[in-house]
Structures are given as structure tokens and as C-alpha cells.
XYZ file of C-alpha atoms in Angstrom:
329
model
C 93.011 62.404 102.031
C 96.245 64.205 102.895
C 97.805 66.875 100.683
C 101.010 68.899 100.843
C 102.948 71.396 98.746
C 106.632 70.816 98.027
C 109.202 73.532 97.454
C 110.111 73.675 93.771
C 111.392 77.229 93.391
C 108.023 78.686 92.407
C 105.647 80.809 94.459
C 102.942 78.156 94.723
C 104.991 74.957 94.860
C 104.140 71.449 93.702
C 101.012 69.677 94.942
C 101.581 66.155 96.272
C 99.343 63.500 97.788
C 100.744 62.172 101.075
C 100.161 58.722 102.526
C 98.117 58.385 105.700
C 101.220 57.412 107.694
C 103.096 60.474 106.309
C 105.949 58.272 105.064
C 105.518 58.528 101.295
C 104.065 60.925 98.737
C 103.261 61.115 95.051
C 103.301 64.138 92.753
C 99.815 65.136 91.606
C 100.756 67.311 88.630
C 98.858 65.085 86.212
C 95.733 65.977 88.200
C 96.415 69.469 89.577
C 99.741 71.320 89.745
C 98.880 73.312 92.888
C 96.486 73.088 95.796
C 94.742 76.280 94.715
C 94.033 74.719 91.333
C 92.473 71.728 93.075
C 90.349 73.966 95.298
C 89.111 75.969 92.310
C 87.556 72.823 90.795
C 87.247 70.634 93.892
C 84.260 68.515 92.903
C 86.053 67.368 89.739
C 89.644 67.163 90.999
C 89.212 65.860 94.573
C 87.938 62.408 93.467
C 91.006 62.006 91.248
C 93.300 62.965 94.112
C 91.365 60.527 96.302
C 92.026 57.674 93.883
C 95.748 58.470 93.924
C 95.617 58.602 97.723
C 94.072 55.134 97.854
C 96.749 53.732 95.539
C 99.481 55.363 97.598
C 98.180 53.884 100.856
C 97.941 50.474 99.197
C 101.533 50.679 97.947
C 100.431 50.762 94.307
C 101.250 54.358 93.369
C 103.778 54.789 90.579
C 106.789 57.028 91.314
C 106.083 57.445 95.022
C 108.929 58.834 97.138
C 109.847 59.466 100.779
C 107.931 62.361 102.293
C 109.962 64.859 104.314
C 108.331 67.810 106.073
C 111.372 70.054 105.728
C 110.805 70.091 101.967
C 107.300 71.502 102.373
C 105.911 74.953 101.888
C 102.666 75.786 103.642
C 99.911 73.668 101.999
C 98.688 76.946 100.516
C 101.873 79.041 100.199
C 99.721 82.103 99.618
C 95.968 82.431 99.904
C 93.219 84.735 98.784
C 92.261 85.274 102.408
C 93.486 84.477 105.930
C 90.892 85.295 108.575
C 91.720 84.279 112.128
C 89.043 84.024 114.783
C 89.199 83.721 118.557
C 86.962 80.770 119.354
C 88.461 79.928 122.723
C 86.993 82.744 124.783
C 88.781 81.444 127.876
C 92.024 82.643 126.275
C 90.613 86.128 125.673
C 89.154 86.280 129.178
C 92.469 85.364 130.828
C 94.497 87.895 128.855
C 92.014 90.691 129.617
C 91.739 89.732 133.278
C 95.520 89.930 133.632
C 95.427 93.598 132.629
C 92.287 94.323 134.691
C 90.183 94.857 131.591
C 86.547 93.817 131.631
C 85.483 91.435 128.876
C 82.313 92.446 127.022
C 79.507 89.896 127.222
C 79.238 90.071 123.414
C 82.487 88.083 123.112
C 80.518 84.960 124.094
C 78.108 85.191 121.163
C 79.814 87.389 118.543
C 83.210 86.038 117.361
C 86.355 88.134 117.289
C 88.131 87.920 113.941
C 90.913 89.730 112.109
C 92.352 89.535 108.601
C 96.021 88.560 108.535
C 98.604 88.771 105.797
C 98.005 85.964 103.314
C 100.577 86.702 100.612
C 103.625 85.197 102.333
C 103.001 82.141 104.492
C 106.047 80.151 105.578
C 106.630 76.424 105.627
C 106.291 74.162 108.668
C 110.047 73.839 109.178
C 111.083 77.306 107.988
C 112.772 79.625 110.466
C 110.826 82.395 112.175
C 112.983 85.321 111.059
C 112.814 88.413 113.268
C 114.540 91.787 113.210
C 114.300 92.240 116.978
C 113.899 89.934 119.966
C 112.490 92.906 121.864
C 109.186 92.692 119.997
C 107.835 89.986 122.318
C 107.951 86.958 120.018
C 105.205 84.452 120.803
C 103.895 81.288 119.176
C 100.164 80.618 118.915
C 99.052 77.035 118.311
C 95.794 76.843 116.386
C 93.719 74.867 113.901
C 92.481 76.233 110.592
C 90.201 75.168 107.761
C 90.504 75.854 104.044
C 87.188 76.594 102.360
C 85.676 76.273 98.945
C 83.407 79.027 97.637
C 80.969 80.220 100.317
C 78.081 82.576 99.506
C 77.370 85.723 101.454
C 74.806 85.172 104.183
C 75.392 81.417 104.434
C 73.570 79.755 107.336
C 75.504 77.837 109.991
C 73.877 74.537 109.047
C 75.307 74.861 105.520
C 78.652 76.582 106.212
C 80.355 73.323 107.159
C 79.748 71.973 103.656
C 82.359 74.428 102.390
C 85.171 73.029 104.559
C 87.621 71.263 102.282
C 90.722 70.745 104.419
C 92.123 71.273 107.909
C 95.626 72.319 109.000
C 97.569 73.243 112.117
C 98.748 76.825 112.533
C 101.504 78.794 114.222
C 100.070 82.307 114.217
C 103.200 84.127 115.377
C 102.461 87.267 117.394
C 104.701 90.137 118.471
C 103.208 90.906 121.855
C 105.140 94.082 122.587
C 103.899 95.685 119.362
C 100.239 94.784 119.883
C 99.191 97.377 122.518
C 100.234 100.404 120.452
C 98.598 99.009 117.325
C 95.304 98.204 119.021
C 95.318 101.637 120.675
C 95.049 103.142 117.199
C 91.663 101.445 116.871
C 92.405 99.824 113.519
C 93.607 96.324 114.424
C 96.716 94.197 113.888
C 99.319 94.824 111.204
C 102.999 94.906 112.208
C 102.319 92.760 115.253
C 101.240 89.801 113.080
C 104.173 88.596 110.926
C 104.156 85.634 108.535
C 102.041 82.658 109.624
C 103.153 79.039 109.290
C 101.066 75.921 108.734
C 101.460 72.175 109.163
C 103.204 70.161 106.432
C 99.960 68.419 105.515
C 96.357 69.527 105.062
C 93.761 66.789 105.580
C 90.151 66.275 104.595
C 87.763 66.129 107.579
C 87.094 62.404 107.139
C 90.737 61.680 108.038
C 89.890 62.695 111.611
C 87.186 60.044 111.986
C 84.976 60.558 115.016
C 87.349 63.273 116.296
C 85.688 65.615 113.770
C 82.280 66.397 115.237
C 80.052 69.474 115.371
C 82.551 71.454 113.310
C 85.310 70.968 115.885
C 88.415 68.781 116.240
C 88.169 66.759 119.448
C 91.845 65.971 119.989
C 94.673 67.519 122.032
C 96.931 70.037 120.300
C 100.499 69.634 121.562
C 102.953 72.549 121.853
C 106.583 71.894 122.786
C 108.769 74.931 123.457
C 112.515 74.239 123.394
C 111.758 70.525 123.589
C 109.479 70.799 126.627
C 105.768 70.008 126.316
C 104.053 73.163 127.573
C 100.485 72.524 126.442
C 98.091 69.884 125.206
C 94.596 71.384 125.473
C 91.814 69.527 123.706
C 90.763 71.541 120.663
C 87.167 70.346 120.944
C 86.778 71.504 124.552
C 85.883 75.119 125.406
C 85.677 76.059 121.715
C 82.797 78.518 121.919
C 82.460 79.054 118.148
C 82.700 76.099 115.757
C 84.276 76.422 112.323
C 80.851 76.662 110.620
C 80.012 79.530 112.987
C 83.286 81.283 112.174
C 82.644 80.892 108.449
C 79.124 82.270 108.870
C 80.533 85.261 110.724
C 83.040 85.907 107.946
C 80.359 85.624 105.249
C 77.832 87.951 106.819
C 78.546 90.753 104.333
C 80.735 89.144 101.660
C 81.266 86.104 99.487
C 84.256 83.956 100.389
C 86.201 82.291 97.608
C 87.881 78.907 97.343
C 91.270 78.904 99.014
C 90.269 81.085 101.957
C 91.713 80.058 105.325
C 89.789 80.483 108.583
C 91.597 80.019 111.887
C 90.291 78.962 115.282
C 92.422 81.268 117.385
C 94.721 80.042 120.155
C 93.495 76.695 121.484
C 92.796 77.045 125.199
C 91.059 75.016 127.916
C 89.691 76.301 131.213
C 91.586 73.453 132.884
C 94.987 75.070 133.481
C 96.526 71.619 133.907
C 96.268 71.218 130.114
C 98.958 73.873 129.740
C 99.094 76.669 127.215
C 99.225 77.224 123.443
C 100.879 80.636 123.627
C 103.209 82.341 126.065
C 100.826 85.260 126.574
C 98.339 82.956 128.285
C 101.032 81.617 130.622
C 102.055 85.170 131.483
C 98.414 86.120 132.069
C 98.029 83.312 134.608
C 101.219 84.491 136.322
C 99.927 88.054 136.437
C 96.677 86.910 138.018
C 98.506 84.768 140.589
C 101.502 86.957 141.492
C 100.909 90.394 140.011
C 103.688 90.122 137.440
C 104.582 87.961 134.436
C 107.526 85.638 135.003
C 107.894 83.713 131.736
C 109.850 85.550 129.008
C 108.813 85.574 125.371
C 110.790 83.651 122.742
C 114.411 84.541 122.084
C 116.759 83.873 119.171
C 117.570 80.157 119.100
C 114.280 79.097 120.695
C 112.252 76.377 119.001
C 108.553 75.557 118.847
C 106.932 72.290 117.762
C 103.182 72.003 117.209
C 101.572 68.638 116.489
C 98.339 66.690 116.815
C 98.260 62.921 117.348
C 95.376 60.553 116.697
C 94.047 58.151 119.342
C 96.786 55.682 118.349
C 99.542 58.218 118.890
C 100.188 58.793 115.172
C 100.807 62.278 113.777
C 97.881 63.473 111.659
C 99.206 66.658 110.039
C 102.929 66.261 110.574
C 104.639 68.779 112.838
C 105.263 72.490 112.654
C 108.861 72.574 113.901
C 110.547 75.972 113.788
C 113.341 78.012 115.318
C 113.556 81.761 115.901
C 116.500 83.378 114.119
C 117.770 86.910 113.677
C 117.302 88.537 110.285
C 120.487 89.033 108.280
C 121.998 92.486 108.446
C 120.165 93.500 111.641
């Protein structure tokens, strides 16, 4: 099943069911007005959405219309929680190596995770609005899951049962603000602006055999200014699966329906697969030459993030954004 949220002037948008080929959609307000409402009563509402999805794919849905990503908000325009992990330890290792910092061995068995701002996500085709290009604007291509309710202390073997939907992520980072923030010893805040998500969120079964062991075994494509710069396989070199990330998050707290858990920047040890953020490219340059050569994003730059199935068809639709200067700056 594929779900999206259309802009309708409200904070939480209008829930729609989207056809598998992403060409048509149907409003789901007779079933659930918003995605959060569906998540709050998933076992009752999901089967009804599934029936509408089947009718839509069969061409039998009443009042279907053309689906256009630019009309979408994030699938969850705001969430109760946004917790982003760092499952691809290769990415962390490269960035630390570039600044001659030793990586603790614990990073291989104890996930890194931070809580991001979840009150103001932006849509997949919305501009990335920045007050300064000097902040080191970077994209980060990731995958995320949306959970149902998860109890505190959940075991890994049960955590995957709480995964309701998957999305793609652009976890924008402001690299030149990060060092000073981390030096305070209290984590990210200003250096992590609004996050964007793919037009469509999909249930795990839509991925077929690409969804295995709590990981998505497909390449994640990042195109910067129209040039493909990375297509690492999201199922390769992912040290912590989504069930493991959820277990980590739930060690000391309950997690409620509508929480989003991110994978962190997708990264493969094989450098030929390219990169999912500019910081990793710069880290490789630092290691090779002693200095970074690739600049961060500037006003007017664009980033497109997409995942294709084995037949070359888009699964989630594309995050397709441009960096623009804030008005009045």
C-alpha cells in the first residue's frame, strides 16, 4: 500500500491512497482524514485503506485523480517524534578519519541516535530555505520507518512488528554549524533544520524481497544539480537494522504511533557507489589529498533523491528540491 498527504491549507493535510505506479490517487477521508489518524487505529483502518488501494490499482476507484508529487506535504507533516540513527558506520568512520579523530569501538554495537525537530517537516518538492549559504548546506539521503505504538524494552525480534511504513529522507545538515554545537556536549539543534520526506510512504510488503532482515536491499540514488553522485545499496553495510534502531530508542521509553526512525546517511564501503552527502565526499578528499575540494550546496543548487525497484520503477516518488535564500535576508 502507498499513502501520501496532499496540501489542503491545514497543518496535517489530506490523506490519499496512491496507486502502485504513482500515477493516480484517491482521497481517503471517508476512512481516515490524516495519516496520523490512520496510524492511531492502524489495525482497523489499514485494511480499509488496503481495499481502496486494490480498487485504485485495478482502475475501479471512484473519483480517482492524477497524482502529482509537487502537491504533497511530507507523508506525516508533523510527527510526535523524529529520531535519526547512524546505521552506516562506514560513514561515521570516514568523517572521523578525515579529521584524525579515533572512532570508539562502541559505535559498532551501540547505535548513535539524535532527536530532530518534528514539528515542521517540509514536502518532497518544497524549497530548502536558508538564511545563509555560509552555513555549509548539505543533503543527507536516508531511509526512515514510521512506527505504531512500541513498548519500552521491546526485544529486537518483536520491534519489526511495529513498522508500519517506510519513506525516503533528506536530512538537511548545516555542516559549518555542527562543530560548535557538538563542542557544547549537548547535540544538534541549529545545525539540523527542517527535514523533508518522499512524496509517498509505503508498507513493507510493497518492497517484496528487497525488504529483508529489517533492511531495504536496493540502491538509493542521489542526484546533485542533475548529476548522479551516489547510488549505494541501502541493505549493504547497514550495521544496525531498523528493528535494532527501534529497540535502541525504546530502551527507556515507550514510543507512540506516528514516530519516525531514520537510518542515517546511506553509505557503502565501496567508494565506487558514490556518496549520499557532501560531507562524505569531502572526507574522502581530505584522506586522499589533505584538504576538501568539493563545496557544500549553494543557492540555486538542486538535490533529487529516489529509489527504483528492480524494474526501474520509482517506489516512493522523488524528493526533488532546490536551495533558496530566505526572504528579507
